[in-house]
Each structure stands twice: as structure tokens, then as C-alpha cells.
Coordinates of C-alpha atoms in Angstrom, one line a residue:
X2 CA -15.5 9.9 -31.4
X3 CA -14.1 9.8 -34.9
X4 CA -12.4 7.0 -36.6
X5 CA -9.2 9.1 -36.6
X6 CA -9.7 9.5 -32.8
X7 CA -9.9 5.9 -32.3
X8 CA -6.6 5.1 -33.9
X9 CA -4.6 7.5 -32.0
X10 CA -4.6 4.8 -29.6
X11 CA -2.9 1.7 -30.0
X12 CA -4.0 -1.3 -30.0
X13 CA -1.1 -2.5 -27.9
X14 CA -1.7 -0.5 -25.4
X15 CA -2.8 -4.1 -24.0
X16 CA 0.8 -5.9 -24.0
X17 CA 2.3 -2.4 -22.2
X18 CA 4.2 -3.4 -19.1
X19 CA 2.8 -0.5 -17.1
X20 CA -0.5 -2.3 -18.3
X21 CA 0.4 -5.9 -17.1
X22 CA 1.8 -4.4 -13.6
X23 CA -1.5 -2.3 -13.1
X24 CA -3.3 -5.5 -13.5
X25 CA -1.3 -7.2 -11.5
X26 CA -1.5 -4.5 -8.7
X27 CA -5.5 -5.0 -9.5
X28 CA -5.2 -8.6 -8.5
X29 CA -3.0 -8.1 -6.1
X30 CA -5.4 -5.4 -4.1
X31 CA -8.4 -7.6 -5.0
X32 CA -6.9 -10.6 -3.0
X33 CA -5.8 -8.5 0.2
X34 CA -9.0 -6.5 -0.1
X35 CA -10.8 -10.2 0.2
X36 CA -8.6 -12.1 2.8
X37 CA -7.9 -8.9 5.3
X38 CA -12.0 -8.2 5.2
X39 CA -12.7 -11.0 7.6
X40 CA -10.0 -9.6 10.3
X41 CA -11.6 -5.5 10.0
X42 CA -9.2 -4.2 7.7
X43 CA -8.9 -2.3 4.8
X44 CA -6.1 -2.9 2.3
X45 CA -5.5 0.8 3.2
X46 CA -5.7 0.6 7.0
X47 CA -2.8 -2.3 6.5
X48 CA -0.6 0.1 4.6
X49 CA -0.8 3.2 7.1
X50 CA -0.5 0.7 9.8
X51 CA 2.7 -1.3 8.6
X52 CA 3.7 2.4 7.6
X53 CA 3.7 3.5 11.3
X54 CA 5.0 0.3 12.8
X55 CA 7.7 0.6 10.0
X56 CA 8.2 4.3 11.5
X57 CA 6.7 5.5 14.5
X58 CA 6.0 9.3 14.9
X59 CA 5.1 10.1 11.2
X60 CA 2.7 13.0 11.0
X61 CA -0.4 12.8 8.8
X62 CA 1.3 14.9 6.6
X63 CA 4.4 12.4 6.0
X64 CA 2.4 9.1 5.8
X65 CA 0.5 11.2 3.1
X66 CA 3.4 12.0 1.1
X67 CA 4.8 8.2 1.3
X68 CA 1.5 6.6 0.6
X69 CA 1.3 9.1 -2.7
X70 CA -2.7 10.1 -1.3
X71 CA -4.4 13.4 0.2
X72 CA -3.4 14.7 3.8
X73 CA -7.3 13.8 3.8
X74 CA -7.0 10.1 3.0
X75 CA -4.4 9.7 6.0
X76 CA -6.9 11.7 8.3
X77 CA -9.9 9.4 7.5
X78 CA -8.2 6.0 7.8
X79 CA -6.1 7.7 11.1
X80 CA -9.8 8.4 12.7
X81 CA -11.2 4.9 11.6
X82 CA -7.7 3.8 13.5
X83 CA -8.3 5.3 16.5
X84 CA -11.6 4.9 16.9
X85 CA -10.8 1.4 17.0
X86 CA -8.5 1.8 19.2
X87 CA -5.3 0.5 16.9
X88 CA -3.6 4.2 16.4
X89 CA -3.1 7.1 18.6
X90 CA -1.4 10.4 18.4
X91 CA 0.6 12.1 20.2
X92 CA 2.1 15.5 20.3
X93 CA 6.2 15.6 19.2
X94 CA 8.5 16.0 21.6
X95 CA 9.4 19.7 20.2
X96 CA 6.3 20.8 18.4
X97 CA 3.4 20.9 20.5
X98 CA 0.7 21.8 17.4
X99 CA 2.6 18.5 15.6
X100 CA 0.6 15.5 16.2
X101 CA 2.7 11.8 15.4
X102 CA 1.0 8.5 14.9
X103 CA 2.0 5.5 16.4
X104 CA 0.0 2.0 17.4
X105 CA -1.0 0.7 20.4
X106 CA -1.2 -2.3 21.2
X107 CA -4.5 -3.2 19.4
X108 CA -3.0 -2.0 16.4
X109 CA 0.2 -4.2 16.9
X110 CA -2.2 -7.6 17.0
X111 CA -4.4 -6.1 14.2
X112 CA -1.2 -5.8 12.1
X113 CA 0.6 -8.8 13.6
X114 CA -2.6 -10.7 12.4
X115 CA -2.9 -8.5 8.5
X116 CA 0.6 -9.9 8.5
X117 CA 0.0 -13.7 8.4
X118 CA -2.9 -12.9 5.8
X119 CA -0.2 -11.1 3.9
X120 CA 3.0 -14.0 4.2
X121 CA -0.3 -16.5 2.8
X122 CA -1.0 -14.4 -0.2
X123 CA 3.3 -13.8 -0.4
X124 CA 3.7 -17.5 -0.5
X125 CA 1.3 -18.2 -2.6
X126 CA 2.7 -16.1 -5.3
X127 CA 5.9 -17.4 -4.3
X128 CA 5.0 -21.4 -5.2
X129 CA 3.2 -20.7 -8.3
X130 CA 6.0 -18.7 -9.6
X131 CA 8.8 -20.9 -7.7
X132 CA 11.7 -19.6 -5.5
X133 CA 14.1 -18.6 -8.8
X134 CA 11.0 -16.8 -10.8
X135 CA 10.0 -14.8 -7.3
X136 CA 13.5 -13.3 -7.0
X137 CA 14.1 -12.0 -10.5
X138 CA 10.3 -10.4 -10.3
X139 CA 11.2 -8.9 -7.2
X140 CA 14.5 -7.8 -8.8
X141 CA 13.1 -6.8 -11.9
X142 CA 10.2 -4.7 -9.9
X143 CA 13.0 -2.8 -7.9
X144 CA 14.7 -2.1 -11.4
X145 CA 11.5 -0.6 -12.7
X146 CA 10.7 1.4 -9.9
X147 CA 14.2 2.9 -9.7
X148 CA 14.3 3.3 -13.5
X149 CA 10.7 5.5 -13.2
X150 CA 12.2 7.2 -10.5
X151 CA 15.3 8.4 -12.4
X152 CA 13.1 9.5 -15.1

């Protein structure tokens, strides 16, 4: 790398928001990664869970396209699921080649149980910051995701 390479980069790259929320997404991820590893779940597992409790009968396909990862992805973690016992699929109603996910009732405890590690880490954030700090982050968060969206 050359010396003019190295200053085509900024410096404050550093102080970027989309820096400070990655690294807050980082910490974030660490923390669930560490507190839902005792109960056997992924970070990931949580999301496609809460994702089909949230709405029952997505396809792989769908979950894939909300979660932002690979048709692939959602297959691997919708195996892991069902091996376990916490997913099933089932064929829609209309489409017999269309498989939908939805939880059992393993799934529903497992989730039910992700969720109270999830409220902990929620209200943890939520007394450091204090009740006035949590809702403008929160508000400002939604503002930044709609304003990225509009772009």
C-alpha cells in the first residue's frame, strides 16, 4: 500500500455513526451470543424463532429475505430446529411443494425462555441509559433505519 493509498481513508472513519452502531450491534450480538449459549441457542436460532412465532407459515425463502441471509442460512438453522424438535414444517394449505415453518411446542418454551435472557439484557441497557435516554435511542434508531430505507 502506498502512502497516497492510506490517506484515501479517513481517519474519522472511527467517529462514523454507521461505525458506533456496528459496534454497538457487536456488543450487542456478543452479549446474546454469551447469555442464550447456556439455554442451546444461537443468537441466530432466536431470530428465526421469534421470526416464526412473530408469523407462522413463512417459507424458508421469506424468513430468508427478512433476516437479509441465504435461502441456505434459513435451511441450516431450520434443520438444527427441527432436529431438536423446536420447528416443523408443514405443507401450505394451497401449495403442496410449499413447505411453511412454524414451532412446536418445544420451540415455544425454547423462545419463551431466549425471551427472559433477552428482557435481562433489554433492561439492562434500559438502567444504564435511563427510561428518557432508552426512548430517544429507540426513536432515533427507527429514524435511521427509515432514513436508510428511503435512500
Amino acid at each position: 500500500m502506498t502512502k497516497d493509498d492510506e490517506r484515501s481513508i479517513p481517519a474519522e472513519h472511527l467517529t462514523r455513526v454507521t461505525w458506533a452502531l456496528r459496534r454497538a450491534e457487536w456488543a450487542v450480538q456478543a452479549r446474546k451470543e454469551q447469555r442464550l449459549r447456556p439455554l442451546g441457542i444461537a443468537a441466530a436460532q432466536y431470530t428465526l424463532l421469534i421470526s416464526v412465532h412473530t408469523d407462522p407459515g413463512l417459507t424458508g425463502a421469506e424468513l430468508a429475505r427478512r433476516l437479509n441471509v441465504t435461502p441456505q442460512a434459513v435451511a441450516s438453522q431450520v434443520a438444527r430446529l427441527e432436529e431438536r424438535g423446536q420447528l416443523e414444517r408443514r405443507s401450505h394449505p394451497r401449495h403442496r411443494h410449499v413447505q411453511e415453518l412454524h414451532l412446536t411446542d418445544a420451540g415455544r418454551d425454547s423462545l419463551r425462555d431466549a425471551e427472559a435472557v433477552m428482557m435481562d439484557i433489554e433492561q439492562q441497557i434500559a438502567e444504564k441509559l435511563g427510561a428518557k435516554k432508552t426512548a430517544q435511542l429507540r426513536a432515533l434508531l427507527d429514524e435511521v433505519a427509515d432514513v436508510v430505507r428511503e435512500a
